[in-house]
PDB file of N, CA and C in Angstrom:
ATOM      1  N   MET A 176     188.339 -94.151 127.773  1.00 55.00           N
ATOM      2  CA  MET A 176     187.096 -94.070 127.089  1.00 55.00           C
ATOM      3  C   MET A 176     187.274 -94.583 125.677  1.00 55.00           C
ATOM      4  N   ILE A 177     186.424 -95.477 125.216  1.00 57.00           N
ATOM      5  CA  ILE A 177     186.525 -96.021 123.905  1.00 57.00           C
ATOM      6  C   ILE A 177     185.496 -95.429 123.038  1.00 57.00           C
ATOM      7  N   VAL A 178     185.943 -94.841 121.879  1.00 58.00           N
ATOM      8  CA  VAL A 178     185.030 -94.252 120.895  1.00 58.00           C
ATOM      9  C   VAL A 178     185.328 -94.899 119.559  1.00 58.00           C
ATOM     10  N   GLY A 179     184.387 -95.633 119.032  1.00 58.00           N
ATOM     11  CA  GLY A 179     184.624 -96.352 117.802  1.00 58.00           C
ATOM     12  C   GLY A 179     185.754 -97.362 117.970  1.00 58.00           C
ATOM     13  N   SER A 180     186.738 -97.296 117.110  1.00 58.00           N
ATOM     14  CA  SER A 180     187.854 -98.189 117.256  1.00 58.00           C
ATOM     15  C   SER A 180     189.073 -97.496 117.856  1.00 58.00           C
ATOM     16  N   PHE A 181     188.901 -96.240 118.216  1.00 57.00           N
ATOM     17  CA  PHE A 181     189.981 -95.514 118.831  1.00 57.00           C
ATOM     18  C   PHE A 181     189.846 -95.501 120.351  1.00 57.00           C
ATOM     19  N   MET A 182     190.899 -95.532 120.994  1.00 60.00           N
ATOM     20  CA  MET A 182     190.838 -95.454 122.434  1.00 60.00           C
ATOM     21  C   MET A 182     191.425 -94.091 122.830  1.00 60.00           C
ATOM     22  N   LEU A 183     190.553 -93.285 123.467  1.00 61.00           N
ATOM     23  CA  LEU A 183     190.990 -91.968 123.885  1.00 61.00           C
ATOM     24  C   LEU A 183     191.337 -92.078 125.386  1.00 61.00           C
ATOM     25  N   GLN A 184     192.412 -91.510 125.678  1.00 64.00           N
ATOM     26  CA  GLN A 184     192.827 -91.512 127.050  1.00 64.00           C
ATOM     27  C   GLN A 184     192.639 -90.096 127.622  1.00 64.00           C
ATOM     28  N   LEU A 185     191.812 -90.040 128.646  1.00 63.00           N
ATOM     29  CA  LEU A 185     191.548 -88.753 129.318  1.00 63.00           C
ATOM     30  C   LEU A 185     192.590 -88.655 130.420  1.00 63.00           C
ATOM     31  N   ARG A 186     193.256 -87.531 130.447  1.00 67.00           N
ATOM     32  CA  ARG A 186     194.291 -87.327 131.438  1.00 67.00           C
ATOM     33  C   ARG A 186     193.895 -86.196 132.313  1.00 67.00           C
ATOM     34  N   ARG A 187     194.081 -86.395 133.522  1.00 67.00           N
ATOM     35  CA  ARG A 187     193.798 -85.267 134.469  1.00 67.00           C
ATOM     36  C   ARG A 187     195.057 -84.535 134.788  1.00 67.00           C
ATOM     37  N   ASN A 188     195.041 -83.265 134.505  1.00 68.00           N
ATOM     38  CA  ASN A 188     196.224 -82.470 134.799  1.00 68.00           C
ATOM     39  C   ASN A 188     196.345 -82.174 136.235  1.00 68.00           C
ATOM     40  N   ILE A 189     197.511 -82.300 136.745  1.00 64.00           N
ATOM     41  CA  ILE A 189     197.719 -81.960 138.151  1.00 64.00           C
ATOM     42  C   ILE A 189     198.450 -80.666 138.209  1.00 64.00           C
ATOM     43  N   SER A 190     197.839 -79.744 138.954  1.00 61.00           N
ATOM     44  CA  SER A 190     198.433 -78.382 139.070  1.00 61.00           C
ATOM     45  C   SER A 190     198.992 -78.242 140.455  1.00 61.00           C
ATOM     46  N   PHE A 191     200.168 -77.710 140.498  1.00 60.00           N
ATOM     47  CA  PHE A 191     200.822 -77.439 141.786  1.00 60.00           C
ATOM     48  C   PHE A 191     200.870 -75.920 142.025  1.00 60.00           C
ATOM     49  N   CYS A 192     199.794 -75.295 141.732  1.00 59.00           N
ATOM     50  CA  CYS A 192     199.683 -73.804 141.936  1.00 59.00           C
ATOM     51  C   CYS A 192     199.690 -73.514 143.462  1.00 59.00           C
ATOM     52  N   THR A 193     200.324 -72.464 143.850  1.00 57.00           N
ATOM     53  CA  THR A 193     200.401 -72.177 145.249  1.00 57.00           C
ATOM     54  C   THR A 193     199.029 -71.819 145.829  1.00 57.00           C
ATOM     55  N   GLN A 194     198.144 -71.364 144.942  1.00 57.00           N
ATOM     56  CA  GLN A 194     196.773 -71.025 145.420  1.00 57.00           C
ATOM     57  C   GLN A 194     196.057 -72.289 145.851  1.00 57.00           C
ATOM     58  N   LEU A 195     196.231 -73.377 145.182  1.00 54.00           N
ATOM     59  CA  LEU A 195     195.567 -74.620 145.511  1.00 54.00           C
ATOM     60  C   LEU A 195     196.078 -75.235 146.790  1.00 54.00           C
ATOM     61  N   LEU A 196     197.316 -75.017 147.095  1.00 54.00           N
ATOM     62  CA  LEU A 196     197.897 -75.639 148.277  1.00 54.00           C
ATOM     63  C   LEU A 196     197.609 -74.881 149.531  1.00 54.00           C
ATOM     64  N   LYS A 197     196.946 -73.756 149.432  1.00 54.00           N
ATOM     65  CA  LYS A 197     196.627 -72.931 150.620  1.00 54.00           C
ATOM     66  C   LYS A 197     195.159 -73.072 151.027  1.00 54.00           C
ATOM     67  N   GLY A 198     194.668 -74.267 151.075  1.00 56.00           N
ATOM     68  CA  GLY A 198     193.274 -74.513 151.384  1.00 56.00           C
ATOM     69  C   GLY A 198     192.895 -74.047 152.801  1.00 56.00           C
ATOM     70  N   HIS A 199     193.817 -74.227 153.745  1.00 64.00           N
ATOM     71  CA  HIS A 199     193.422 -73.846 155.127  1.00 64.00           C
ATOM     72  C   HIS A 199     193.394 -72.324 155.318  1.00 64.00           C
ATOM     73  N   SER A 200     194.029 -71.585 154.444  1.00 80.00           N
ATOM     74  CA  SER A 200     194.057 -70.168 154.591  1.00 80.00           C
ATOM     75  C   SER A 200     192.670 -69.544 154.390  1.00 80.00           C
ATOM     76  N   LYS A 201     191.874 -70.174 153.494  1.00 82.00           N
ATOM     77  CA  LYS A 201     190.554 -69.718 153.184  1.00 82.00           C
ATOM     78  C   LYS A 201     189.700 -69.596 154.469  1.00 82.00           C
ATOM     79  N   TRP A 202     189.704 -70.678 155.245  1.00 84.00           N
ATOM     80  CA  TRP A 202     188.866 -70.686 156.473  1.00 84.00           C
ATOM     81  C   TRP A 202     189.428 -69.762 157.557  1.00 84.00           C
ATOM     82  N   GLN A 203     190.720 -69.573 157.530  1.00 84.00           N
ATOM     83  CA  GLN A 203     191.220 -68.635 158.506  1.00 84.00           C
ATOM     84  C   GLN A 203     190.821 -67.210 158.115  1.00 84.00           C
ATOM     85  N   ASN A 204     190.804 -66.894 156.854  1.00 85.00           N
ATOM     86  CA  ASN A 204     190.340 -65.625 156.416  1.00 85.00           C
ATOM     87  C   ASN A 204     188.851 -65.400 156.670  1.00 85.00           C
ATOM     88  N   ILE A 205     188.043 -66.393 156.488  1.00 89.00           N
ATOM     89  CA  ILE A 205     186.616 -66.296 156.762  1.00 89.00           C
ATOM     90  C   ILE A 205     186.455 -66.092 158.285  1.00 89.00           C
ATOM     91  N   LYS A 206     187.213 -66.845 159.076  1.00 88.00           N
ATOM     92  CA  LYS A 206     187.114 -66.715 160.530  1.00 88.00           C
ATOM     93  C   LYS A 206     187.494 -65.279 160.959  1.00 88.00           C
ATOM     94  N   ALA A 207     188.484 -64.742 160.392  1.00 87.00           N
ATOM     95  CA  ALA A 207     188.887 -63.351 160.804  1.00 87.00           C
ATOM     96  C   ALA A 207     187.828 -62.314 160.364  1.00 87.00           C
ATOM     97  N   THR A 208     187.291 -62.511 159.154  1.00 91.00           N
ATOM     98  CA  THR A 208     186.275 -61.613 158.681  1.00 91.00           C
ATOM     99  C   THR A 208     184.997 -61.687 159.473  1.00 91.00           C
ATOM    100  N   LYS A 209     184.621 -62.893 159.803  1.00 94.00           N
ATOM    101  CA  LYS A 209     183.371 -63.135 160.580  1.00 94.00           C
ATOM    102  C   LYS A 209     183.562 -62.601 161.975  1.00 94.00           C
ATOM    103  N   GLY A 210     184.746 -62.779 162.510  1.00 92.00           N
ATOM    104  CA  GLY A 210     185.024 -62.266 163.872  1.00 92.00           C
ATOM    105  C   GLY A 210     184.861 -60.708 163.935  1.00 92.00           C
ATOM    106  N   LYS A 211     185.366 -60.059 162.930  1.00 93.00           N
ATOM    107  CA  LYS A 211     185.205 -58.561 162.893  1.00 93.00           C
ATOM    108  C   LYS A 211     183.770 -58.186 162.795  1.00 93.00           C
ATOM    109  N   THR A 212     183.022 -58.760 161.854  1.00 94.00           N
ATOM    110  CA  THR A 212     181.683 -58.384 161.620  1.00 94.00           C
ATOM    111  C   THR A 212     180.772 -58.760 162.832  1.00 94.00           C
ATOM    112  N   ASP A 213     181.065 -59.889 163.451  1.00 94.00           N
ATOM    113  CA  ASP A 213     180.275 -60.267 164.670  1.00 94.00           C
ATOM    114  C   ASP A 213     180.548 -59.264 165.814  1.00 94.00           C
ATOM    115  N   MET A 214     181.817 -58.811 165.921  1.00 95.00           N
ATOM    116  CA  MET A 214     182.129 -57.905 166.959  1.00 95.00           C
ATOM    117  C   MET A 214     181.416 -56.555 166.784  1.00 95.00           C
ATOM    118  N   ILE A 215     181.352 -56.071 165.561  1.00 94.00           N
ATOM    119  CA  ILE A 215     180.666 -54.843 165.238  1.00 94.00           C
ATOM    120  C   ILE A 215     179.175 -55.003 165.497  1.00 94.00           C
ATOM    121  N   LYS A 216     178.589 -56.114 165.092  1.00 94.00           N
ATOM    122  CA  LYS A 216     177.179 -56.385 165.297  1.00 94.00           C
ATOM    123  C   LYS A 216     176.872 -56.430 166.797  1.00 94.00           C
ATOM    124  N   SER A 217     177.762 -57.050 167.541  1.00 95.00           N
ATOM    125  CA  SER A 217     177.518 -57.165 168.993  1.00 95.00           C
ATOM    126  C   SER A 217     177.598 -55.771 169.619  1.00 95.00           C
ATOM    127  N   GLN A 218     178.503 -54.943 169.201  1.00 96.00           N
ATOM    128  CA  GLN A 218     178.599 -53.566 169.774  1.00 96.00           C
ATOM    129  C   GLN A 218     177.353 -52.783 169.450  1.00 96.00           C
ATOM    130  N   LYS A 219     176.847 -52.922 168.248  1.00 95.00           N
ATOM    131  CA  LYS A 219     175.548 -52.185 167.887  1.00 95.00           C
ATOM    132  C   LYS A 219     174.439 -52.714 168.774  1.00 95.00           C
ATOM    133  N   MET A 220     174.372 -54.055 168.919  1.00 95.00           N
ATOM    134  CA  MET A 220     173.296 -54.601 169.762  1.00 95.00           C
ATOM    135  C   MET A 220     173.383 -54.115 171.165  1.00 95.00           C
ATOM    136  N   ASN A 221     174.559 -54.138 171.779  1.00 96.00           N
ATOM    137  CA  ASN A 221     174.658 -53.665 173.171  1.00 96.00           C
ATOM    138  C   ASN A 221     174.349 -52.187 173.299  1.00 96.00           C
ATOM    139  N   PHE A 222     174.733 -51.373 172.305  1.00 96.00           N
ATOM    140  CA  PHE A 222     174.456 -49.953 172.361  1.00 96.00           C
ATOM    141  C   PHE A 222     172.961 -49.725 172.312  1.00 96.00           C
ATOM    142  N   LEU A 223     172.302 -50.390 171.396  1.00 96.00           N
ATOM    143  CA  LEU A 223     170.844 -50.211 171.239  1.00 96.00           C
ATOM    144  C   LEU A 223     170.038 -50.797 172.423  1.00 96.00           C
ATOM    145  N   LEU A 224     170.556 -51.850 173.031  1.00 95.00           N
ATOM    146  CA  LEU A 224     169.823 -52.440 174.216  1.00 95.00           C
ATOM    147  C   LEU A 224     169.984 -51.487 175.447  1.00 95.00           C
ATOM    148  N   ARG A 225     171.129 -50.829 175.566  1.00 96.00           N
ATOM    149  CA  ARG A 225     171.250 -49.808 176.631  1.00 96.00           C
ATOM    150  C   ARG A 225     170.239 -48.685 176.369  1.00 96.00           C
ATOM    151  N   LYS A 226     170.050 -48.251 175.121  1.00 96.00           N
ATOM    152  CA  LYS A 226     169.055 -47.263 174.816  1.00 96.00           C
ATOM    153  C   LYS A 226     167.623 -47.724 175.106  1.00 96.00           C
ATOM    154  N   VAL A 227     167.372 -48.991 174.840  1.00 95.00           N
ATOM    155  CA  VAL A 227     166.065 -49.580 175.129  1.00 95.00           C
ATOM    156  C   VAL A 227     165.781 -49.524 176.612  1.00 95.00           C
ATOM    157  N   LYS A 228     166.801 -49.850 177.425  1.00 94.00           N
ATOM    158  CA  LYS A 228     166.592 -49.822 178.899  1.00 94.00           C
ATOM    159  C   LYS A 228     166.259 -48.404 179.372  1.00 94.00           C
ATOM    160  N   SER A 229     166.995 -47.428 178.861  1.00 94.00           N
ATOM    161  CA  SER A 229     166.741 -46.027 179.272  1.00 94.00           C
ATOM    162  C   SER A 229     165.367 -45.553 178.766  1.00 94.00           C
ATOM    163  N   ALA A 230     164.935 -46.019 177.561  1.00 94.00           N
ATOM    164  CA  ALA A 230     163.632 -45.626 177.030  1.00 94.00           C
ATOM    165  C   ALA A 230     162.529 -46.250 177.884  1.00 94.00           C
ATOM    166  N   VAL A 231     162.668 -47.470 178.304  1.00 93.00           N
ATOM    167  CA  VAL A 231     161.683 -48.111 179.151  1.00 93.00           C
ATOM    168  C   VAL A 231     161.561 -47.401 180.493  1.00 93.00           C
ATOM    169  N   GLU A 232     162.669 -46.979 181.023  1.00 92.00           N
ATOM    170  CA  GLU A 232     162.679 -46.266 182.343  1.00 92.00           C
ATOM    171  C   GLU A 232     161.892 -44.952 182.202  1.00 92.00           C
ATOM    172  N   ARG A 233     162.025 -44.307 181.056  1.00 92.00           N
ATOM    173  CA  ARG A 233     161.400 -43.006 180.837  1.00 92.00           C
ATOM    174  C   ARG A 233     159.958 -43.103 180.438  1.00 92.00           C
ATOM    175  N   GLY A 234     159.608 -44.148 179.603  1.00 90.00           N
ATOM    176  CA  GLY A 234     158.281 -44.125 179.002  1.00 90.00           C
ATOM    177  C   GLY A 234     157.425 -45.356 179.206  1.00 90.00           C
ATOM    178  N   GLY A 235     157.966 -46.404 179.794  1.00 90.00           N
ATOM    179  CA  GLY A 235     157.208 -47.664 179.964  1.00 90.00           C
ATOM    180  C   GLY A 235     157.442 -48.658 178.814  1.00 90.00           C
ATOM    181  N   PHE A 236     156.704 -49.755 178.950  1.00 91.00           N
ATOM    182  CA  PHE A 236     156.952 -50.927 178.069  1.00 91.00           C
ATOM    183  C   PHE A 236     156.089 -50.902 176.770  1.00 91.00           C
ATOM    184  N   ASP A 237     154.980 -50.119 176.757  1.00 92.00           N
ATOM    185  CA  ASP A 237     154.060 -50.145 175.657  1.00 92.00           C
ATOM    186  C   ASP A 237     154.635 -49.442 174.431  1.00 92.00           C
ATOM    187  N   LEU A 238     154.691 -50.152 173.315  1.00 90.00           N
ATOM    188  CA  LEU A 238     155.275 -49.564 172.097  1.00 90.00           C
ATOM    189  C   LEU A 238     154.349 -48.474 171.493  1.00 90.00           C
ATOM    190  N   LYS A 239     153.061 -48.582 171.756  1.00 93.00           N
ATOM    191  CA  LYS A 239     152.100 -47.612 171.197  1.00 93.00           C
ATOM    192  C   LYS A 239     152.193 -46.258 171.967  1.00 93.00           C
ATOM    193  N   LEU A 240     152.505 -46.359 173.244  1.00 94.00           N
ATOM    194  CA  LEU A 240     152.628 -45.127 174.065  1.00 94.00           C
ATOM    195  C   LEU A 240     154.001 -44.573 174.114  1.00 94.00           C
ATOM    196  N   ASN A 241     155.017 -45.421 174.018  1.00 93.00           N
ATOM    197  CA  ASN A 241     156.425 -45.000 174.119  1.00 93.00           C
ATOM    198  C   ASN A 241     156.984 -44.912 172.727  1.00 93.00           C
ATOM    199  N   LYS A 242     156.986 -43.695 172.183  1.00 95.00           N
ATOM    200  CA  LYS A 242     157.476 -43.461 170.814  1.00 95.00           C
ATOM    201  C   LYS A 242     158.967 -43.691 170.679  1.00 95.00           C
ATOM    202  N   GLU A 243     159.666 -43.467 171.666  1.00 95.00           N
ATOM    203  CA  GLU A 243     161.152 -43.694 171.702  1.00 95.00           C
ATOM    204  C   GLU A 243     161.475 -45.142 171.561  1.00 95.00           C
ATOM    205  N   LEU A 244     160.657 -45.952 172.281  1.00 94.00           N
ATOM    206  CA  LEU A 244     160.854 -47.411 172.222  1.00 94.00           C
ATOM    207  C   LEU A 244     160.459 -47.990 170.876  1.00 94.00           C
ATOM    208  N   ALA A 245     159.358 -47.405 170.269  1.00 95.00           N
ATOM    209  CA  ALA A 245     158.978 -47.792 168.905  1.00 95.00           C
ATOM    210  C   ALA A 245     160.038 -47.405 167.897  1.00 95.00           C
ATOM    211  N   GLY A 246     160.687 -46.219 168.103  1.00 96.00           N
ATOM    212  CA  GLY A 246     161.739 -45.823 167.199  1.00 96.00           C
ATOM    213  C   GLY A 246     162.929 -46.741 167.274  1.00 96.00           C
ATOM    214  N   LEU A 247     163.238 -47.194 168.499  1.00 95.00           N
ATOM    215  CA  LEU A 247     164.388 -48.128 168.669  1.00 95.00           C
ATOM    216  C   LEU A 247     164.060 -49.485 168.027  1.00 95.00           C
ATOM    217  N   GLN A 248     162.755 -49.920 168.122  1.00 95.00           N
ATOM    218  CA  GLN A 248     162.446 -51.153 167.433  1.00 95.00           C
ATOM    219  C   GLN A 248     162.619 -50.985 165.906  1.00 95.00           C
ATOM    220  N   GLN A 249     162.236 -49.887 165.401  1.00 96.00           N
ATOM    221  CA  GLN A 249     162.463 -49.601 163.914  1.00 96.00           C
ATOM    222  C   GLN A 249     163.928 -49.560 163.623  1.00 96.00           C
ATOM    223  N   GLN A 250     164.714 -49.003 164.573  1.00 95.00           N
ATOM    224  CA  GLN A 250     166.196 -48.964 164.336  1.00 95.00           C
ATOM    225  C   GLN A 250     166.811 -50.366 164.325  1.00 95.00           C
ATOM    226  N   PHE A 251     166.262 -51.254 165.157  1.00 95.00           N
ATOM    227  CA  PHE A 251     166.709 -52.636 165.127  1.00 95.00           C
ATOM    228  C   PHE A 251     166.435 -53.239 163.786  1.00 95.00           C
ATOM    229  N   ARG A 252     165.246 -52.970 163.249  1.00 94.00           N
ATOM    230  CA  ARG A 252     164.906 -53.463 161.867  1.00 94.00           C
ATOM    231  C   ARG A 252     165.803 -52.910 160.810  1.00 94.00           C
ATOM    232  N   SER A 253     166.130 -51.644 160.889  1.00 94.00           N
ATOM    233  CA  SER A 253     166.962 -51.016 159.861  1.00 94.00           C
ATOM    234  C   SER A 253     168.411 -51.506 159.946  1.00 94.00           C
ATOM    235  N   GLU A 254     168.870 -51.804 161.113  1.00 92.00           N
ATOM    236  CA  GLU A 254     170.230 -52.308 161.340  1.00 92.00           C
ATOM    237  C   GLU A 254     170.342 -53.814 161.096  1.00 92.00           C
ATOM    238  N   CYS A 255     169.227 -54.431 160.705  1.00 90.00           N
ATOM    239  CA  CYS A 255     169.192 -55.937 160.497  1.00 90.00           C
ATOM    240  C   CYS A 255     169.592 -56.715 161.740  1.00 90.00           C
ATOM    241  N   LEU A 256     169.158 -56.166 162.857  1.00 91.00           N
ATOM    242  CA  LEU A 256     169.407 -56.900 164.139  1.00 91.00           C
ATOM    243  C   LEU A 256     168.161 -57.702 164.498  1.00 91.00           C
ATOM    244  N   SER A 257     168.321 -58.656 165.325  1.00 90.00           N
ATOM    245  CA  SER A 257     167.292 -59.625 165.630  1.00 90.00           C
ATOM    246  C   SER A 257     166.182 -58.958 166.544  1.00 90.00           C
ATOM    247  N   LEU A 258     164.971 -59.013 166.019  1.00 93.00           N
ATOM    248  CA  LEU A 258     163.876 -58.493 166.882  1.00 93.00           C
ATOM    249  C   LEU A 258     163.588 -59.417 168.005  1.00 93.00           C
ATOM    250  N   ASP A 259     163.992 -60.728 167.927  1.00 95.00           N
ATOM    251  CA  ASP A 259     163.859 -61.632 168.992  1.00 95.00           C
ATOM    252  C   ASP A 259     164.671 -61.143 170.251  1.00 95.00           C
ATOM    253  N   SER A 260     165.852 -60.632 169.959  1.00 94.00           N
ATOM    254  CA  SER A 260     166.709 -60.091 171.041  1.00 94.00           C
ATOM    255  C   SER A 260     166.066 -58.890 171.665  1.00 94.00           C
ATOM    256  N   PHE A 261     165.407 -58.017 170.853  1.00 95.00           N
ATOM    257  CA  PHE A 261     164.717 -56.843 171.335  1.00 95.00           C
ATOM    258  C   PHE A 261     163.567 -57.281 172.252  1.00 95.00           C
ATOM    259  N   ASN A 262     162.737 -58.182 171.767  1.00 95.00           N
ATOM    260  CA  ASN A 262     161.553 -58.592 172.507  1.00 95.00           C
ATOM    261  C   ASN A 262     161.943 -59.362 173.733  1.00 95.00           C
ATOM    262  N   SER A 263     162.946 -60.231 173.685  1.00 95.00           N
ATOM    263  CA  SER A 263     163.364 -61.012 174.899  1.00 95.00           C
ATOM    264  C   SER A 263     163.980 -60.057 175.914  1.00 95.00           C
ATOM    265  N   TYR A 264     164.670 -58.994 175.477  1.00 94.00           N
ATOM    266  CA  TYR A 264     165.200 -58.044 176.479  1.00 94.00           C
ATOM    267  C   TYR A 264     164.102 -57.249 177.107  1.00 94.00           C
ATOM    268  N   LEU A 265     163.060 -56.910 176.370  1.00 94.00           N
ATOM    269  CA  LEU A 265     161.909 -56.238 176.963  1.00 94.00           C
ATOM    270  C   LEU A 265     161.217 -57.155 177.999  1.00 94.00           C
ATOM    271  N   ARG A 266     161.038 -58.416 177.674  1.00 94.00           N
ATOM    272  CA  ARG A 266     160.454 -59.338 178.606  1.00 94.00           C
ATOM    273  C   ARG A 266     161.284 -59.491 179.893  1.00 94.00           C
ATOM    274  N   LYS A 267     162.610 -59.553 179.708  1.00 93.00           N
ATOM    275  CA  LYS A 267     163.520 -59.658 180.832  1.00 93.00           C
ATOM    276  C   LYS A 267     163.385 -58.419 181.740  1.00 93.00           C
ATOM    277  N   LEU A 268     163.336 -57.264 181.114  1.00 92.00           N
ATOM    278  CA  LEU A 268     163.164 -56.037 181.930  1.00 92.00           C
ATOM    279  C   LEU A 268     161.848 -55.968 182.649  1.00 92.00           C
ATOM    280  N   LYS A 269     160.819 -56.557 181.997  1.00 90.00           N
ATOM    281  CA  LYS A 269     159.478 -56.528 182.596  1.00 90.00           C
ATOM    282  C   LYS A 269     159.386 -57.511 183.721  1.00 90.00           C
ATOM    283  N   ASP A 270     159.906 -58.715 183.496  1.00 90.00           N
ATOM    284  CA  ASP A 270     159.755 -59.858 184.512  1.00 90.00           C
ATOM    285  C   ASP A 270     160.699 -59.601 185.687  1.00 90.00           C
ATOM    286  N   LYS A 271     161.899 -59.161 185.479  1.00 84.00           N
ATOM    287  CA  LYS A 271     162.873 -58.999 186.583  1.00 84.00           C
ATOM    288  C   LYS A 271     163.351 -57.531 186.561  1.00 84.00           C
ATOM    289  N   PRO A 272     162.600 -56.615 187.161  1.00 76.00           N
ATOM    290  CA  PRO A 272     163.062 -55.205 187.203  1.00 76.00           C
ATOM    291  C   PRO A 272     164.322 -55.112 188.018  1.00 76.00           C
ATOM    292  N   GLU A 273     165.167 -54.192 187.582  1.00 74.00           N
ATOM    293  CA  GLU A 273     166.435 -53.987 188.290  1.00 74.00           C
ATOM    294  C   GLU A 273     166.202 -53.278 189.598  1.00 74.00           C
ATOM    295  N   ALA A 274     166.705 -53.820 190.664  1.00 71.00           N
ATOM    296  CA  ALA A 274     166.527 -53.213 191.995  1.00 71.00           C
ATOM    297  C   ALA A 274     167.901 -52.804 192.515  1.00 71.00           C
ATOM    298  N   THR A 275     167.923 -51.698 193.248  1.00 72.00           N
ATOM    299  CA  THR A 275     169.169 -51.249 193.869  1.00 72.00           C
ATOM    300  C   THR A 275     169.108 -51.647 195.332  1.00 72.00           C
ATOM    301  N   HIS A 276     170.165 -52.312 195.802  1.00 73.00           N
ATOM    302  CA  HIS A 276     170.229 -52.721 197.196  1.00 73.00           C
ATOM    303  C   HIS A 276     171.321 -51.960 197.846  1.00 73.00           C
ATOM    304  N   TYR A 277     171.053 -51.402 199.042  1.00 80.00           N
ATOM    305  CA  TYR A 277     172.067 -50.667 199.791  1.00 80.00           C
ATOM    306  C   TYR A 277     172.386 -51.453 201.038  1.00 80.00           C
ATOM    307  N   PHE A 278     173.627 -51.524 201.327  1.00 84.00           N
ATOM    308  CA  PHE A 278     174.107 -52.185 202.535  1.00 84.00           C
ATOM    309  C   PHE A 278     174.746 -51.190 203.467  1.00 84.00           C
ATOM    310  N   ASP A 279     174.405 -51.322 204.780  1.00 71.00           N
ATOM    311  CA  ASP A 279     174.965 -50.382 205.775  1.00 71.00           C
ATOM    312  C   ASP A 279     176.157 -51.023 206.407  1.00 71.00           C
TER     313      ASP A 279
END
């Protein structure tokens, strides 16, 4: 860079800090952390969906009439779980009811 009649030389310092050389470790750490949180979220989701199934068997599909089901929907919201999963699971239960088959 030239300023006036003086020539300034900008030098970039190179650092060989061990922290900078471990770039791959960051993503491994993120992967491990995300794996743990995804597993916990999946367990919560499966637990609540089992409760939804039993609530539907006891009280039906209507959220206005089935207070247990409405409470579970509120619990989905409070746990920051997807309401799309809740609604699609209800549709699945309504469209394809579970049937028990016996073989002799």
